[in-house]
JSON list of C-alpha atoms in Angstrom, two decimals:
[
{"chain": "A", "resi": 1, "resn": "MET", "atom": "CA", "xyz": [102.15, 33.63, 35.83]},
{"chain": "A", "resi": 2, "resn": "ALA", "atom": "CA", "xyz": [102.01, 37.37, 34.45]},
{"chain": "A", "resi": 3, "resn": "GLU", "atom": "CA", "xyz": [105.02, 38.19, 36.51]},
{"chain": "A", "resi": 4, "resn": "ILE", "atom": "CA", "xyz": [106.99, 35.07, 34.93]},
{"chain": "A", "resi": 5, "resn": "LEU", "atom": "CA", "xyz": [105.94, 36.14, 31.49]},
{"chain": "A", "resi": 6, "resn": "ARG", "atom": "CA", "xyz": [107.21, 39.67, 32.06]},
{"chain": "A", "resi": 7, "resn": "GLU", "atom": "CA", "xyz": [110.60, 38.31, 33.30]},
{"chain": "A", "resi": 8, "resn": "GLN", "atom": "CA", "xyz": [110.82, 35.88, 30.25]},
{"chain": "A", "resi": 9, "resn": "THR", "atom": "CA", "xyz": [110.07, 38.96, 27.83]},
{"chain": "A", "resi": 10, "resn": "ALA", "atom": "CA", "xyz": [113.17, 40.67, 28.89]},
{"chain": "A", "resi": 11, "resn": "GLN", "atom": "CA", "xyz": [115.21, 37.40, 28.33]},
{"chain": "A", "resi": 12, "resn": "GLN", "atom": "CA", "xyz": [117.21, 36.42, 25.11]},
{"chain": "A", "resi": 13, "resn": "LEU", "atom": "CA", "xyz": [116.17, 33.23, 23.00]},
{"chain": "A", "resi": 14, "resn": "THR", "atom": "CA", "xyz": [118.33, 30.18, 23.91]},
{"chain": "A", "resi": 15, "resn": "TYR", "atom": "CA", "xyz": [119.53, 29.27, 20.72]},
{"chain": "A", "resi": 16, "resn": "PRO", "atom": "CA", "xyz": [121.49, 31.26, 17.84]},
{"chain": "A", "resi": 17, "resn": "GLU", "atom": "CA", "xyz": [119.73, 30.02, 14.69]},
{"chain": "A", "resi": 18, "resn": "VAL", "atom": "CA", "xyz": [116.86, 32.38, 14.88]},
{"chain": "A", "resi": 19, "resn": "GLY", "atom": "CA", "xyz": [114.48, 32.08, 12.05]},
{"chain": "A", "resi": 20, "resn": "ALA", "atom": "CA", "xyz": [116.06, 28.60, 10.65]},
{"chain": "A", "resi": 21, "resn": "THR", "atom": "CA", "xyz": [112.58, 26.96, 10.64]},
{"chain": "A", "resi": 22, "resn": "ALA", "atom": "CA", "xyz": [111.91, 29.12, 7.53]},
{"chain": "A", "resi": 23, "resn": "GLY", "atom": "CA", "xyz": [114.87, 27.59, 5.51]},
{"chain": "A", "resi": 24, "resn": "GLU", "atom": "CA", "xyz": [117.44, 24.97, 6.01]},
{"chain": "A", "resi": 25, "resn": "LEU", "atom": "CA", "xyz": [117.58, 23.47, 9.34]},
{"chain": "A", "resi": 26, "resn": "PRO", "atom": "CA", "xyz": [120.77, 23.72, 11.60]},
{"chain": "A", "resi": 27, "resn": "ASP", "atom": "CA", "xyz": [122.80, 20.66, 12.49]},
{"chain": "A", "resi": 28, "resn": "GLY", "atom": "CA", "xyz": [123.15, 19.45, 15.96]},
{"chain": "A", "resi": 29, "resn": "TYR", "atom": "CA", "xyz": [119.35, 19.44, 16.57]},
{"chain": "A", "resi": 30, "resn": "HIS", "atom": "CA", "xyz": [116.58, 16.99, 16.61]},
{"chain": "A", "resi": 31, "resn": "SER", "atom": "CA", "xyz": [114.52, 18.06, 13.55]},
{"chain": "A", "resi": 32, "resn": "VAL", "atom": "CA", "xyz": [110.76, 17.57, 12.32]},
{"chain": "A", "resi": 33, "resn": "ARG", "atom": "CA", "xyz": [109.14, 18.61, 9.16]},
{"chain": "A", "resi": 34, "resn": "VAL", "atom": "CA", "xyz": [105.63, 17.16, 8.74]},
{"chain": "A", "resi": 35, "resn": "ALA", "atom": "CA", "xyz": [102.77, 18.44, 6.58]},
{"chain": "A", "resi": 36, "resn": "THR", "atom": "CA", "xyz": [99.21, 17.42, 5.95]},
{"chain": "A", "resi": 37, "resn": "SER", "atom": "CA", "xyz": [96.66, 18.55, 3.14]},
{"chain": "A", "resi": 38, "resn": "LEU", "atom": "CA", "xyz": [93.89, 20.77, 4.51]},
{"chain": "A", "resi": 39, "resn": "GLY", "atom": "CA", "xyz": [91.79, 20.67, 1.36]},
{"chain": "A", "resi": 40, "resn": "LYS", "atom": "CA", "xyz": [91.33, 23.06, -1.73]},
{"chain": "A", "resi": 41, "resn": "GLY", "atom": "CA", "xyz": [90.14, 26.59, -2.24]},
{"chain": "A", "resi": 42, "resn": "ASP", "atom": "CA", "xyz": [90.11, 30.05, -0.73]},
{"chain": "A", "resi": 43, "resn": "GLY", "atom": "CA", "xyz": [87.70, 29.32, 2.04]},
{"chain": "A", "resi": 44, "resn": "VAL", "atom": "CA", "xyz": [90.02, 26.38, 3.28]},
{"chain": "A", "resi": 45, "resn": "PHE", "atom": "CA", "xyz": [93.03, 28.73, 3.03]},
{"chain": "A", "resi": 46, "resn": "GLU", "atom": "CA", "xyz": [91.19, 31.48, 4.95]},
{"chain": "A", "resi": 47, "resn": "ARG", "atom": "CA", "xyz": [89.98, 29.12, 7.48]},
{"chain": "A", "resi": 48, "resn": "ALA", "atom": "CA", "xyz": [93.36, 27.75, 8.07]},
{"chain": "A", "resi": 49, "resn": "ALA", "atom": "CA", "xyz": [94.95, 31.03, 8.35]},
{"chain": "A", "resi": 50, "resn": "GLU", "atom": "CA", "xyz": [92.12, 32.07, 10.95]},
{"chain": "A", "resi": 51, "resn": "GLY", "atom": "CA", "xyz": [93.02, 28.81, 12.94]},
{"chain": "A", "resi": 52, "resn": "ILE", "atom": "CA", "xyz": [96.67, 29.65, 12.90]},
{"chain": "A", "resi": 53, "resn": "ARG", "atom": "CA", "xyz": [95.83, 33.30, 14.27]},
{"chain": "A", "resi": 54, "resn": "ALA", "atom": "CA", "xyz": [93.43, 31.46, 17.03]},
{"chain": "A", "resi": 55, "resn": "TRP", "atom": "CA", "xyz": [96.39, 29.06, 17.92]},
{"chain": "A", "resi": 56, "resn": "ALA", "atom": "CA", "xyz": [93.92, 26.22, 16.98]},
{"chain": "A", "resi": 57, "resn": "PRO", "atom": "CA", "xyz": [96.97, 23.64, 16.77]},
{"chain": "A", "resi": 58, "resn": "GLN", "atom": "CA", "xyz": [98.36, 24.50, 20.23]},
{"chain": "A", "resi": 59, "resn": "ARG", "atom": "CA", "xyz": [94.84, 24.53, 21.76]},
{"chain": "A", "resi": 60, "resn": "ALA", "atom": "CA", "xyz": [94.10, 20.96, 20.19]},
{"chain": "A", "resi": 61, "resn": "ALA", "atom": "CA", "xyz": [97.36, 19.80, 21.56]},
{"chain": "A", "resi": 62, "resn": "GLY", "atom": "CA", "xyz": [95.96, 20.71, 24.97]},
{"chain": "A", "resi": 63, "resn": "ILE", "atom": "CA", "xyz": [98.26, 23.64, 25.50]},
{"chain": "A", "resi": 64, "resn": "ASP", "atom": "CA", "xyz": [97.03, 26.62, 27.56]},
{"chain": "A", "resi": 65, "resn": "LEU", "atom": "CA", "xyz": [98.43, 30.00, 26.56]},
{"chain": "A", "resi": 66, "resn": "LEU", "atom": "CA", "xyz": [99.11, 33.24, 28.28]},
{"chain": "A", "resi": 67, "resn": "PRO", "atom": "CA", "xyz": [98.17, 35.56, 27.02]},
{"chain": "A", "resi": 68, "resn": "PRO", "atom": "CA", "xyz": [94.97, 33.53, 25.87]},
{"chain": "A", "resi": 69, "resn": "ARG", "atom": "CA", "xyz": [95.51, 34.63, 22.27]},
{"chain": "A", "resi": 70, "resn": "PRO", "atom": "CA", "xyz": [99.05, 36.00, 21.74]},
{"chain": "A", "resi": 71, "resn": "GLU", "atom": "CA", "xyz": [99.44, 38.40, 18.77]},
{"chain": "A", "resi": 72, "resn": "LEU", "atom": "CA", "xyz": [101.07, 37.23, 16.01]},
{"chain": "A", "resi": 73, "resn": "VAL", "atom": "CA", "xyz": [103.77, 39.78, 15.72]},
{"chain": "A", "resi": 74, "resn": "GLU", "atom": "CA", "xyz": [107.58, 39.51, 15.90]},
{"chain": "A", "resi": 75, "resn": "GLY", "atom": "CA", "xyz": [108.84, 39.90, 19.36]},
{"chain": "A", "resi": 76, "resn": "GLU", "atom": "CA", "xyz": [105.56, 38.76, 21.10]},
{"chain": "A", "resi": 77, "resn": "SER", "atom": "CA", "xyz": [106.52, 36.70, 24.26]},
{"chain": "A", "resi": 78, "resn": "LEU", "atom": "CA", "xyz": [104.10, 34.03, 25.51]},
{"chain": "A", "resi": 79, "resn": "LEU", "atom": "CA", "xyz": [103.81, 31.20, 28.05]},
{"chain": "A", "resi": 80, "resn": "ALA", "atom": "CA", "xyz": [102.72, 27.71, 26.97]},
{"chain": "A", "resi": 81, "resn": "SER", "atom": "CA", "xyz": [101.49, 25.30, 29.65]},
{"chain": "A", "resi": 82, "resn": "PHE", "atom": "CA", "xyz": [101.08, 21.59, 29.05]},
{"chain": "A", "resi": 83, "resn": "ARG", "atom": "CA", "xyz": [100.20, 18.77, 31.11]},
{"chain": "A", "resi": 84, "resn": "SER", "atom": "CA", "xyz": [101.31, 15.18, 30.62]},
{"chain": "A", "resi": 85, "resn": "PHE", "atom": "CA", "xyz": [100.79, 12.89, 33.54]},
{"chain": "A", "resi": 86, "resn": "PRO", "atom": "CA", "xyz": [102.76, 13.07, 35.66]},
{"chain": "A", "resi": 87, "resn": "PHE", "atom": "CA", "xyz": [104.33, 16.32, 34.40]},
{"chain": "A", "resi": 88, "resn": "HIS", "atom": "CA", "xyz": [103.16, 19.91, 34.17]},
{"chain": "A", "resi": 89, "resn": "VAL", "atom": "CA", "xyz": [105.46, 22.07, 32.01]},
{"chain": "A", "resi": 90, "resn": "THR", "atom": "CA", "xyz": [105.24, 25.78, 31.64]},
{"chain": "A", "resi": 91, "resn": "ALA", "atom": "CA", "xyz": [107.40, 26.94, 28.61]},
{"chain": "A", "resi": 92, "resn": "ALA", "atom": "CA", "xyz": [108.05, 30.48, 27.70]},
{"chain": "A", "resi": 93, "resn": "CYS", "atom": "CA", "xyz": [108.47, 31.27, 23.81]},
{"chain": "A", "resi": 94, "resn": "ARG", "atom": "CA", "xyz": [108.67, 34.28, 21.50]},
{"chain": "A", "resi": 95, "resn": "VAL", "atom": "CA", "xyz": [107.56, 34.72, 18.06]},
{"chain": "A", "resi": 96, "resn": "VAL", "atom": "CA", "xyz": [110.57, 35.26, 15.93]},
{"chain": "A", "resi": 97, "resn": "TYR", "atom": "CA", "xyz": [108.90, 35.78, 12.50]},
{"chain": "A", "resi": 98, "resn": "VAL", "atom": "CA", "xyz": [105.38, 36.07, 10.84]},
{"chain": "A", "resi": 99, "resn": "VAL", "atom": "CA", "xyz": [104.65, 35.11, 7.27]},
{"chain": "A", "resi": 100, "resn": "ASN", "atom": "CA", "xyz": [101.63, 37.08, 5.83]},
{"chain": "A", "resi": 101, "resn": "GLU", "atom": "CA", "xyz": [101.62, 36.56, 2.16]},
{"chain": "A", "resi": 102, "resn": "PRO", "atom": "CA", "xyz": [98.73, 36.00, -0.43]},
{"chain": "A", "resi": 103, "resn": "ASP", "atom": "CA", "xyz": [99.45, 32.16, -0.39]},
{"chain": "A", "resi": 104, "resn": "ARG", "atom": "CA", "xyz": [101.05, 31.70, 2.73]},
{"chain": "A", "resi": 105, "resn": "TYR", "atom": "CA", "xyz": [100.40, 32.37, 6.45]},
{"chain": "A", "resi": 106, "resn": "GLY", "atom": "CA", "xyz": [101.85, 31.51, 9.63]},
{"chain": "A", "resi": 107, "resn": "PHE", "atom": "CA", "xyz": [104.76, 31.95, 12.22]},
{"chain": "A", "resi": 108, "resn": "GLY", "atom": "CA", "xyz": [107.67, 30.57, 13.98]},
{"chain": "A", "resi": 109, "resn": "TYR", "atom": "CA", "xyz": [108.54, 30.79, 17.59]},
{"chain": "A", "resi": 110, "resn": "GLY", "atom": "CA", "xyz": [111.63, 30.20, 19.36]},
{"chain": "A", "resi": 111, "resn": "THR", "atom": "CA", "xyz": [112.33, 29.16, 23.10]},
{"chain": "A", "resi": 112, "resn": "LEU", "atom": "CA", "xyz": [113.28, 31.39, 26.16]},
{"chain": "A", "resi": 113, "resn": "PRO", "atom": "CA", "xyz": [115.02, 30.46, 29.17]},
{"chain": "A", "resi": 114, "resn": "LEU", "atom": "CA", "xyz": [111.76, 29.03, 30.92]},
{"chain": "A", "resi": 115, "resn": "HIS", "atom": "CA", "xyz": [111.70, 26.07, 28.31]},
{"chain": "A", "resi": 116, "resn": "PRO", "atom": "CA", "xyz": [112.98, 22.60, 28.98]},
{"chain": "A", "resi": 117, "resn": "GLU", "atom": "CA", "xyz": [114.08, 22.52, 25.30]},
{"chain": "A", "resi": 118, "resn": "ALA", "atom": "CA", "xyz": [116.13, 25.04, 23.03]},
{"chain": "A", "resi": 119, "resn": "GLY", "atom": "CA", "xyz": [115.10, 25.59, 19.49]},
{"chain": "A", "resi": 120, "resn": "GLU", "atom": "CA", "xyz": [112.21, 26.68, 17.14]},
{"chain": "A", "resi": 121, "resn": "GLU", "atom": "CA", "xyz": [109.02, 25.66, 15.81]},
{"chain": "A", "resi": 122, "resn": "ALA", "atom": "CA", "xyz": [107.02, 27.11, 12.91]},
{"chain": "A", "resi": 123, "resn": "PHE", "atom": "CA", "xyz": [103.40, 26.64, 11.73]},
{"chain": "A", "resi": 124, "resn": "ILE", "atom": "CA", "xyz": [102.85, 27.65, 7.94]},
{"chain": "A", "resi": 125, "resn": "VAL", "atom": "CA", "xyz": [99.65, 27.04, 5.65]},
{"chain": "A", "resi": 126, "resn": "GLU", "atom": "CA", "xyz": [100.34, 27.23, 2.10]},
{"chain": "A", "resi": 127, "resn": "ARG", "atom": "CA", "xyz": [97.93, 27.39, -1.03]},
{"chain": "A", "resi": 128, "resn": "ASP", "atom": "CA", "xyz": [99.50, 26.16, -4.39]},
{"chain": "A", "resi": 129, "resn": "GLY", "atom": "CA", "xyz": [98.66, 27.18, -7.84]},
{"chain": "A", "resi": 130, "resn": "GLU", "atom": "CA", "xyz": [95.71, 24.83, -7.93]},
{"chain": "A", "resi": 131, "resn": "GLY", "atom": "CA", "xyz": [94.32, 25.97, -4.77]},
{"chain": "A", "resi": 132, "resn": "GLU", "atom": "CA", "xyz": [95.52, 22.97, -2.65]},
{"chain": "A", "resi": 133, "resn": "VAL", "atom": "CA", "xyz": [96.19, 24.10, 0.87]},
{"chain": "A", "resi": 134, "resn": "ARG", "atom": "CA", "xyz": [98.79, 22.28, 2.93]},
{"chain": "A", "resi": 135, "resn": "PHE", "atom": "CA", "xyz": [99.81, 22.90, 6.69]},
{"chain": "A", "resi": 136, "resn": "THR", "atom": "CA", "xyz": [103.43, 22.18, 7.54]},
{"chain": "A", "resi": 137, "resn": "ILE", "atom": "CA", "xyz": [105.01, 22.30, 11.06]},
{"chain": "A", "resi": 138, "resn": "THR", "atom": "CA", "xyz": [108.84, 22.40, 10.98]},
{"chain": "A", "resi": 139, "resn": "ALA", "atom": "CA", "xyz": [110.89, 22.33, 14.17]},
{"chain": "A", "resi": 140, "resn": "PHE", "atom": "CA", "xyz": [114.42, 21.80, 15.49]},
{"chain": "A", "resi": 141, "resn": "SER", "atom": "CA", "xyz": [115.30, 21.51, 19.27]},
{"chain": "A", "resi": 142, "resn": "HIS", "atom": "CA", "xyz": [117.57, 19.61, 21.69]},
{"chain": "A", "resi": 143, "resn": "PRO", "atom": "CA", "xyz": [117.23, 19.21, 25.35]},
{"chain": "A", "resi": 144, "resn": "ARG", "atom": "CA", "xyz": [118.24, 22.38, 27.53]},
{"chain": "A", "resi": 145, "resn": "VAL", "atom": "CA", "xyz": [117.70, 21.11, 31.05]},
{"chain": "A", "resi": 146, "resn": "LEU", "atom": "CA", "xyz": [118.79, 18.02, 32.97]},
{"chain": "A", "resi": 147, "resn": "LEU", "atom": "CA", "xyz": [115.48, 16.46, 33.22]},
{"chain": "A", "resi": 148, "resn": "SER", "atom": "CA", "xyz": [114.87, 16.83, 29.28]},
{"chain": "A", "resi": 149, "resn": "ARG", "atom": "CA", "xyz": [118.12, 15.25, 28.66]},
{"chain": "A", "resi": 150, "resn": "LEU", "atom": "CA", "xyz": [117.55, 12.38, 30.96]},
{"chain": "A", "resi": 151, "resn": "GLY", "atom": "CA", "xyz": [114.05, 11.93, 29.61]},
{"chain": "A", "resi": 152, "resn": "ALA", "atom": "CA", "xyz": [114.93, 12.46, 25.94]},
{"chain": "A", "resi": 153, "resn": "PRO", "atom": "CA", "xyz": [113.24, 9.28, 24.54]},
{"chain": "A", "resi": 154, "resn": "VAL", "atom": "CA", "xyz": [110.09, 10.01, 26.28]},
{"chain": "A", "resi": 155, "resn": "ALA", "atom": "CA", "xyz": [110.24, 13.60, 25.32]},
{"chain": "A", "resi": 156, "resn": "ARG", "atom": "CA", "xyz": [110.77, 12.72, 21.62]},
{"chain": "A", "resi": 157, "resn": "ARG", "atom": "CA", "xyz": [107.62, 10.44, 21.76]},
{"chain": "A", "resi": 158, "resn": "LEU", "atom": "CA", "xyz": [105.71, 13.30, 23.46]},
{"chain": "A", "resi": 159, "resn": "GLN", "atom": "CA", "xyz": [106.83, 15.73, 20.84]},
{"chain": "A", "resi": 160, "resn": "ALA", "atom": "CA", "xyz": [105.70, 13.30, 18.17]},
{"chain": "A", "resi": 161, "resn": "SER", "atom": "CA", "xyz": [102.17, 12.93, 19.81]},
{"chain": "A", "resi": 162, "resn": "VAL", "atom": "CA", "xyz": [101.93, 16.79, 20.21]},
{"chain": "A", "resi": 163, "resn": "THR", "atom": "CA", "xyz": [102.92, 17.45, 16.50]},
{"chain": "A", "resi": 164, "resn": "ARG", "atom": "CA", "xyz": [100.23, 14.94, 15.47]},
{"chain": "A", "resi": 165, "resn": "ARG", "atom": "CA", "xyz": [97.67, 16.70, 17.71]},
{"chain": "A", "resi": 166, "resn": "TYR", "atom": "CA", "xyz": [98.69, 20.09, 16.11]},
{"chain": "A", "resi": 167, "resn": "LEU", "atom": "CA", "xyz": [97.98, 18.76, 12.67]},
{"chain": "A", "resi": 168, "resn": "GLU", "atom": "CA", "xyz": [94.86, 17.34, 13.65]},
{"chain": "A", "resi": 169, "resn": "GLY", "atom": "CA", "xyz": [93.70, 20.52, 15.43]},
{"chain": "A", "resi": 170, "resn": "LEU", "atom": "CA", "xyz": [94.20, 22.55, 12.27]},
{"chain": "A", "resi": 171, "resn": "VAL", "atom": "CA", "xyz": [92.50, 19.89, 10.04]},
{"chain": "A", "resi": 172, "resn": "GLU", "atom": "CA", "xyz": [89.45, 20.14, 12.56]},
{"chain": "A", "resi": 173, "resn": "ALA", "atom": "CA", "xyz": [89.63, 24.07, 12.53]},
{"chain": "A", "resi": 174, "resn": "VAL", "atom": "CA", "xyz": [89.16, 24.33, 8.69]},
{"chain": "A", "resi": 175, "resn": "LYS", "atom": "CA", "xyz": [86.08, 21.98, 8.51]},
{"chain": "A", "resi": 176, "resn": "VAL", "atom": "CA", "xyz": [82.97, 23.89, 7.45]},
{"chain": "A", "resi": 177, "resn": "PRO", "atom": "CA", "xyz": [80.60, 24.09, 10.34]}
]
């Protein structure tokens, strides 16, 4: 797996609209934008940001990562491995931007050639003026390989399930022990 990651690190992203999850989503893709409230206050925001740094949404969705805790820096490449019976998918991604502001934290990552889809996904936590903290997932993608195209309806249901688990994972990560 380490050799595959090294090979993917040298590759280009598989879509031209790099960074689009930070603004207006491009046409021609399946798009998702969902959000949930995480609570209120500085502690909630700090735990949410730490959950993002620890890749809590991905772990809650059953995704294994290589490296185990990728750095949140632009250009960091990673492998994400996911099992959904009867499939086992390994996908390569690259962090394309990081948001590190007093009231916003998160990142967006995009697909590399070893990924069945082409597109981008972002995970952002924001705190508003009243202290309310929200977690937003924004994504756009389309099938890139034949199996993804043939299984598009199943892939969309799977994507919706994974997105729900991402949200639940960060909700769980911000709870006070």
